[in-house]
Every structure is written in structure tokens, then in C-alpha cells.
Amino acid sequence: MNRRGLLLSVLGIGAAGFGGAAWYATRPQPVAEAGPLAPEVNDVLIRPYSPILGPETAPVTIVEFFDPACEACRAFHPVVKDIMAEHGDAVRVVIRYTPFHGEASVEAIRVLEAARMQDVFEPVLEAVLREQPRWASHGTPAPGLILEIAASGGLDVEAARTQMLAPGVVAVLNHDRADVETVGVRQTPTFFVNAKPLDPFGEAELRRLVAAEVTASQS
């Protein structure tokens, strides 16, 4: 699990050959933190299809490379919500899917995309993260378990079974995988604030960077 020590719309089909299992197996080893973002990296931080929490027109954007099976992402979720509450309409969060934990991650992302189609993304996200220890701690989750958990957030499970397999969901997964490689993300969560990488990583550092960008947007 990434950062173990931490306690805390439809697109075309993605390019053939970008299968999930091969991607996990060939993902490069961690590298040193990058410097300023290259233009081609900056251009792929946000996609039109990416889920957004908060006002779409907020002047400060937190991009989170997020894996629903990641313990650190679960730990940081209340921190991110608190930052959004503190700054109100000034901050939004763009979620980029980063399925580093195999089939459990992929299935959870498919469920979240079905929830988005049903306009229950946020309550389902809360349910999936709240119950993460049940479904993400033993590799491939029991059949139907994530859907059962998502139902507690308002998901129509029968409709979701079809929606999870939609071509647009496959495309979202493949595009986000490609963008993860382009950006060079090696662990989750990874944050950018108005395209500035969070480095060093930490809750206090994230709060400071967001606050600085909010202040700058108001001047």
C-alpha cells in the first residue's frame, strides 16, 4: 500500500493493448521528484471527464491522483474535505483515477463511475472509503461486495452492473492510466494545487499551498 506510514461525457475506447494487468506489471519503479511541470504534463492534469468535487468555477484547483483502495487516500479524504470547507467556493478538487492496487482498485473505480452516471458519486465515494478495510485489504474483493457497500450510498446496483461495463468507463480508465504515466505519478495520493506539485508531501504542506493559492486568487 502506498505511503504505508501515513495514518492518516463519454470518451472513445482507449488504445488497444493498454490492459490493466500488463500496466500494473510494467509500471516503472519510483523515481526522484520532478521539478517544474513540463507543458505536456500540465496539459494532462485535468481532463473534461474528470470527477469534480466543489464549484466548477473555483479559482483554486486541487488535482488528486487517487486510488480508492489506497489507505493513505482514505486517510487524506477528511483532510481534503476540511480544506474545501475552510475555503468555501474558492477550492475545487479534481479526481484522477490511479489504480495501483490491481483489480480491487479497478472494480471500485467502475463502481464510482456508475455512481457518477446516477448522480450519487459523492455519497458512494464516502461509503466506499468508509468500508475500505472490508473490500481492499485482501486483494480481489468478494464478488458483489463493493456494489453492496455502494448501495448504502444510494447506488442502484442493478443499473450499475451494466453501467460499470460501458465503453466510456473503459475509456476513462485507460486515459487516466496514460496520464498517470505522463505525469510520472508513483504513489497515491499525489496532489497538485493550481498545477503546482505538493513537494514535500504532508497535510500541513497541502494546507499551506492551498491557502497561498487562495490568497493569490483574491489579490
mmCIF file of C-alpha atoms in Angstrom:
data_model
loop_
_atom_site.group_PDB
_atom_site.id
_atom_site.type_symbol
_atom_site.label_atom_id
_atom_site.label_comp_id
_atom_site.label_asym_id
_atom_site.label_seq_id
_atom_site.Cartn_x
_atom_site.Cartn_y
_atom_site.Cartn_z
ATOM 1 C CA MET A 1 0.000 0.000 0.000
ATOM 2 C CA ASN A 2 1.446 3.378 -0.987
ATOM 3 C CA ARG A 3 2.621 5.669 1.822
ATOM 4 C CA ARG A 4 2.190 2.827 4.357
ATOM 5 C CA GLY A 5 3.460 5.005 7.147
ATOM 6 C CA LEU A 6 0.714 7.567 6.780
ATOM 7 C CA LEU A 7 -2.097 7.256 9.268
ATOM 8 C CA LEU A 8 -3.836 9.313 8.343
ATOM 9 C CA SER A 9 -19.065 12.801 -21.057
ATOM 10 C CA VAL A 10 -18.294 9.589 -22.741
ATOM 11 C CA LEU A 11 -14.968 9.059 -24.430
ATOM 12 C CA GLY A 12 -13.929 6.695 -27.174
ATOM 13 C CA ILE A 13 -12.344 3.395 -26.333
ATOM 14 C CA GLY A 14 -8.725 3.775 -25.233
ATOM 15 C CA ALA A 15 -5.902 2.429 -27.328
ATOM 16 C CA ALA A 16 -5.731 -1.338 -27.605
ATOM 17 C CA GLY A 17 -3.056 -3.070 -25.618
ATOM 18 C CA PHE A 18 -3.412 -0.874 -22.546
ATOM 19 C CA GLY A 19 -4.742 -3.747 -20.458
ATOM 20 C CA GLY A 20 -4.846 -3.363 -16.701
ATOM 21 C CA ALA A 21 -2.779 -6.368 -15.678
ATOM 22 C CA ALA A 22 0.065 -5.545 -18.027
ATOM 23 C CA TRP A 23 0.087 -1.949 -16.820
ATOM 24 C CA TYR A 24 0.447 -2.967 -13.192
ATOM 25 C CA ALA A 25 3.266 -5.365 -14.007
ATOM 26 C CA THR A 26 5.271 -2.905 -16.092
ATOM 27 C CA ARG A 27 4.792 0.265 -14.053
ATOM 28 C CA PRO A 28 8.295 1.736 -13.528
ATOM 29 C CA GLN A 29 9.969 1.863 -10.152
ATOM 30 C CA PRO A 30 9.830 5.115 -8.120
ATOM 31 C CA VAL A 31 11.977 7.948 -9.366
ATOM 32 C CA ALA A 32 13.112 11.224 -7.842
ATOM 33 C CA GLU A 33 10.586 14.022 -7.539
ATOM 34 C CA ALA A 34 10.301 16.038 -10.725
ATOM 35 C CA GLY A 35 10.961 19.752 -10.982
ATOM 36 C CA PRO A 36 8.567 22.268 -12.582
ATOM 37 C CA LEU A 37 5.947 20.642 -14.750
ATOM 38 C CA ALA A 38 6.668 20.365 -18.438
ATOM 39 C CA PRO A 39 3.944 21.880 -20.655
ATOM 40 C CA GLU A 40 2.803 18.475 -21.889
ATOM 41 C CA VAL A 41 2.396 17.318 -18.276
ATOM 42 C CA ASN A 42 0.469 20.409 -17.255
ATOM 43 C CA ASP A 43 -1.880 19.847 -20.188
ATOM 44 C CA VAL A 44 -2.982 16.412 -18.922
ATOM 45 C CA LEU A 45 -3.503 17.186 -15.241
ATOM 46 C CA ILE A 46 -7.212 17.797 -15.801
ATOM 47 C CA ARG A 47 -9.483 16.138 -18.328
ATOM 48 C CA PRO A 48 -13.037 17.240 -19.212
ATOM 49 C CA TYR A 49 -14.423 13.946 -17.935
ATOM 50 C CA SER A 50 -12.650 14.020 -14.545
ATOM 51 C CA PRO A 51 -14.895 13.978 -11.446
ATOM 52 C CA ILE A 52 -15.031 17.344 -9.689
ATOM 53 C CA LEU A 53 -15.879 17.985 -6.053
ATOM 54 C CA GLY A 54 -16.825 21.562 -5.257
ATOM 55 C CA PRO A 55 -17.638 24.534 -7.526
ATOM 56 C CA GLU A 56 -16.546 24.014 -11.124
ATOM 57 C CA THR A 57 -15.505 27.680 -11.359
ATOM 58 C CA ALA A 58 -13.396 27.754 -8.186
ATOM 59 C CA PRO A 59 -10.128 29.691 -8.686
ATOM 60 C CA VAL A 60 -8.043 27.065 -6.864
ATOM 61 C CA THR A 61 -7.930 23.503 -8.129
ATOM 62 C CA ILE A 62 -6.548 20.572 -6.189
ATOM 63 C CA VAL A 63 -5.814 17.670 -8.505
ATOM 64 C CA GLU A 64 -5.645 14.419 -6.572
ATOM 65 C CA PHE A 65 -4.267 11.259 -8.136
ATOM 66 C CA PHE A 66 -6.438 8.888 -6.180
ATOM 67 C CA ASP A 67 -6.767 5.150 -5.669
ATOM 68 C CA PRO A 68 -9.938 4.099 -3.815
ATOM 69 C CA ALA A 69 -8.073 1.060 -2.435
ATOM 70 C CA CYS A 70 -5.237 3.188 -1.016
ATOM 71 C CA GLU A 71 -5.103 3.556 2.775
ATOM 72 C CA ALA A 72 -3.393 6.945 2.534
ATOM 73 C CA CYS A 73 -6.080 8.248 0.156
ATOM 74 C CA ARG A 74 -8.689 7.192 2.704
ATOM 75 C CA ALA A 75 -6.741 8.928 5.472
ATOM 76 C CA PHE A 76 -6.378 12.135 3.460
ATOM 77 C CA HIS A 77 -10.019 12.289 2.369
ATOM 78 C CA PRO A 78 -11.272 14.092 5.515
ATOM 79 C CA VAL A 79 -8.304 16.457 5.266
ATOM 80 C CA VAL A 80 -9.248 17.399 1.717
ATOM 81 C CA LYS A 81 -12.887 17.857 2.735
ATOM 82 C CA ASP A 82 -11.820 20.085 5.611
ATOM 83 C CA ILE A 83 -9.706 22.228 3.283
ATOM 84 C CA MET A 84 -12.685 22.620 0.948
ATOM 85 C CA ALA A 85 -14.952 23.574 3.853
ATOM 86 C CA GLU A 86 -12.413 26.088 5.137
ATOM 87 C CA HIS A 87 -12.098 27.899 1.815
ATOM 88 C CA GLY A 88 -15.665 27.526 0.553
ATOM 89 C CA ASP A 89 -16.250 28.364 -3.094
ATOM 90 C CA ALA A 90 -12.580 29.132 -3.663
ATOM 91 C CA VAL A 91 -11.473 25.486 -3.905
ATOM 92 C CA ARG A 92 -12.432 22.507 -6.007
ATOM 93 C CA VAL A 93 -10.957 19.004 -6.212
ATOM 94 C CA VAL A 94 -10.419 17.133 -9.468
ATOM 95 C CA ILE A 95 -10.035 13.386 -9.043
ATOM 96 C CA ARG A 96 -7.755 11.388 -11.321
ATOM 97 C CA TYR A 97 -8.064 7.645 -11.013
ATOM 98 C CA THR A 98 -4.793 5.866 -10.225
ATOM 99 C CA PRO A 99 -5.486 2.123 -9.878
ATOM 100 C CA PHE A 100 -2.204 0.985 -8.364
ATOM 101 C CA HIS A 101 -3.777 -1.826 -6.311
ATOM 102 C CA GLY A 102 -4.944 -4.191 -9.003
ATOM 103 C CA GLU A 103 -8.427 -5.486 -9.586
ATOM 104 C CA ALA A 104 -9.839 -4.123 -6.335
ATOM 105 C CA SER A 105 -8.959 -0.601 -7.454
ATOM 106 C CA VAL A 106 -10.380 -1.119 -10.936
ATOM 107 C CA GLU A 107 -13.666 -2.540 -9.670
ATOM 108 C CA ALA A 108 -14.075 0.334 -7.201
ATOM 109 C CA ILE A 109 -13.407 2.875 -9.946
ATOM 110 C CA ARG A 110 -16.002 1.226 -12.169
ATOM 111 C CA VAL A 111 -18.488 1.456 -9.302
ATOM 112 C CA LEU A 112 -17.662 5.137 -8.778
ATOM 113 C CA GLU A 113 -18.201 5.839 -12.469
ATOM 114 C CA ALA A 114 -21.571 4.106 -12.330
ATOM 115 C CA ALA A 115 -22.384 6.259 -9.302
ATOM 116 C CA ARG A 116 -21.457 9.335 -11.300
ATOM 117 C CA MET A 117 -23.898 8.314 -14.032
ATOM 118 C CA GLN A 118 -26.571 8.036 -11.345
ATOM 119 C CA ASP A 119 -25.668 11.382 -9.714
ATOM 120 C CA VAL A 120 -24.690 9.745 -6.418
ATOM 121 C CA PHE A 121 -20.913 9.984 -6.799
ATOM 122 C CA GLU A 122 -20.135 11.722 -3.510
ATOM 123 C CA PRO A 123 -22.250 9.563 -1.177
ATOM 124 C CA VAL A 124 -20.968 6.408 -2.878
ATOM 125 C CA LEU A 125 -17.384 7.675 -2.603
ATOM 126 C CA GLU A 126 -17.942 8.215 1.121
ATOM 127 C CA ALA A 127 -19.357 4.705 1.538
ATOM 128 C CA VAL A 128 -16.568 3.058 -0.454
ATOM 129 C CA LEU A 129 -13.864 4.810 1.572
ATOM 130 C CA ARG A 130 -15.600 4.257 4.891
ATOM 131 C CA GLU A 131 -15.759 0.499 4.252
ATOM 132 C CA GLN A 132 -12.381 0.260 2.505
ATOM 133 C CA PRO A 133 -10.906 -2.153 5.104
ATOM 134 C CA ARG A 134 -13.652 -4.660 4.227
ATOM 135 C CA TRP A 135 -13.014 -4.818 0.495
ATOM 136 C CA ALA A 136 -9.463 -3.590 -0.154
ATOM 137 C CA SER A 137 -7.354 -5.454 2.381
ATOM 138 C CA HIS A 138 -7.300 -8.901 0.788
ATOM 139 C CA GLY A 139 -6.625 -8.333 -2.916
ATOM 140 C CA THR A 140 -9.619 -9.115 -5.121
ATOM 141 C CA PRO A 141 -12.799 -8.311 -3.152
ATOM 142 C CA ALA A 142 -15.588 -10.837 -2.749
ATOM 143 C CA PRO A 143 -17.994 -10.733 -5.714
ATOM 144 C CA GLY A 144 -20.604 -8.063 -5.216
ATOM 145 C CA LEU A 145 -19.109 -6.655 -2.030
ATOM 146 C CA ILE A 146 -18.229 -3.208 -3.367
ATOM 147 C CA LEU A 147 -21.637 -2.940 -5.026
ATOM 148 C CA GLU A 148 -23.284 -3.903 -1.755
ATOM 149 C CA ILE A 149 -21.322 -1.179 0.025
ATOM 150 C CA ALA A 150 -22.109 1.351 -2.714
ATOM 151 C CA ALA A 151 -25.813 0.596 -2.377
ATOM 152 C CA SER A 152 -25.663 2.108 1.109
ATOM 153 C CA GLY A 153 -24.663 5.367 -0.615
ATOM 154 C CA GLY A 154 -27.686 5.290 -2.904
ATOM 155 C CA LEU A 155 -26.382 3.310 -5.880
ATOM 156 C CA ASP A 156 -28.893 1.391 -7.966
ATOM 157 C CA VAL A 157 -26.963 -1.885 -8.087
ATOM 158 C CA GLU A 158 -28.834 -3.484 -10.984
ATOM 159 C CA ALA A 159 -28.322 -0.455 -13.208
ATOM 160 C CA ALA A 160 -24.712 -0.205 -12.076
ATOM 161 C CA ARG A 161 -23.889 -3.738 -13.241
ATOM 162 C CA THR A 162 -24.419 -2.588 -16.815
ATOM 163 C CA GLN A 163 -23.005 0.914 -16.382
ATOM 164 C CA MET A 164 -19.720 -0.404 -14.968
ATOM 165 C CA LEU A 165 -19.018 -2.127 -18.297
ATOM 166 C CA ALA A 166 -19.868 0.843 -20.510
ATOM 167 C CA PRO A 167 -17.281 1.806 -23.166
ATOM 168 C CA GLY A 168 -16.967 5.240 -21.594
ATOM 169 C CA VAL A 169 -15.845 3.735 -18.295
ATOM 170 C CA VAL A 170 -13.183 1.667 -20.073
ATOM 171 C CA ALA A 171 -12.019 4.820 -21.823
ATOM 172 C CA VAL A 172 -11.810 6.805 -18.577
ATOM 173 C CA LEU A 173 -9.672 4.095 -17.003
ATOM 174 C CA ASN A 174 -7.339 3.896 -19.993
ATOM 175 C CA HIS A 175 -6.970 7.659 -20.367
ATOM 176 C CA ASP A 176 -6.253 8.107 -16.667
ATOM 177 C CA ARG A 177 -3.681 5.317 -16.760
ATOM 178 C CA ALA A 178 -1.930 7.031 -19.653
ATOM 179 C CA ASP A 179 -1.993 10.396 -17.868
ATOM 180 C CA VAL A 180 -0.577 8.827 -14.698
ATOM 181 C CA GLU A 181 2.402 7.694 -16.759
ATOM 182 C CA THR A 182 2.766 11.076 -18.471
ATOM 183 C CA VAL A 183 2.702 12.973 -15.186
ATOM 184 C CA GLY A 184 5.030 10.451 -13.553
ATOM 185 C CA VAL A 185 2.848 9.633 -10.559
ATOM 186 C CA ARG A 186 4.431 6.868 -8.485
ATOM 187 C CA GLN A 187 2.354 6.856 -5.294
ATOM 188 C CA THR A 188 -1.073 7.810 -4.044
ATOM 189 C CA PRO A 189 -2.300 10.236 -3.116
ATOM 190 C CA THR A 190 -0.329 12.680 -5.225
ATOM 191 C CA PHE A 191 -1.522 16.299 -5.191
ATOM 192 C CA PHE A 192 -1.138 19.311 -7.450
ATOM 193 C CA VAL A 193 -2.556 22.708 -6.495
ATOM 194 C CA ASN A 194 -3.119 25.006 -9.458
ATOM 195 C CA ALA A 195 -0.641 22.774 -11.313
ATOM 196 C CA LYS A 196 1.998 23.118 -8.581
ATOM 197 C CA PRO A 197 3.169 19.754 -7.211
ATOM 198 C CA LEU A 198 2.896 19.219 -3.467
ATOM 199 C CA ASP A 199 6.548 18.745 -2.520
ATOM 200 C CA PRO A 200 7.331 17.949 0.233
ATOM 201 C CA PHE A 201 4.269 15.870 0.903
ATOM 202 C CA GLY A 202 2.171 16.311 4.023
ATOM 203 C CA GLU A 203 -1.085 17.621 5.436
ATOM 204 C CA ALA A 204 0.424 20.869 6.694
ATOM 205 C CA GLU A 205 2.150 21.440 3.371
ATOM 206 C CA LEU A 206 -1.097 20.850 1.467
ATOM 207 C CA ARG A 207 -2.972 23.272 3.691
ATOM 208 C CA ARG A 208 -0.289 25.931 3.263
ATOM 209 C CA LEU A 209 -0.124 25.566 -0.508
ATOM 210 C CA VAL A 210 -3.887 25.784 -0.887
ATOM 211 C CA ALA A 211 -4.107 28.789 1.427
ATOM 212 C CA ALA A 212 -1.365 30.561 -0.531
ATOM 213 C CA GLU A 213 -3.159 29.946 -3.818
ATOM 214 C CA VAL A 214 -6.480 31.134 -2.385
ATOM 215 C CA THR A 215 -4.816 34.328 -1.149
ATOM 216 C CA ALA A 216 -3.175 34.865 -4.531
ATOM 217 C CA SER A 217 -6.505 34.401 -6.308
ATOM 218 C CA GLN A 218 -8.056 37.143 -4.193
ATOM 219 C CA SER A 219 -5.360 39.749 -4.741
#
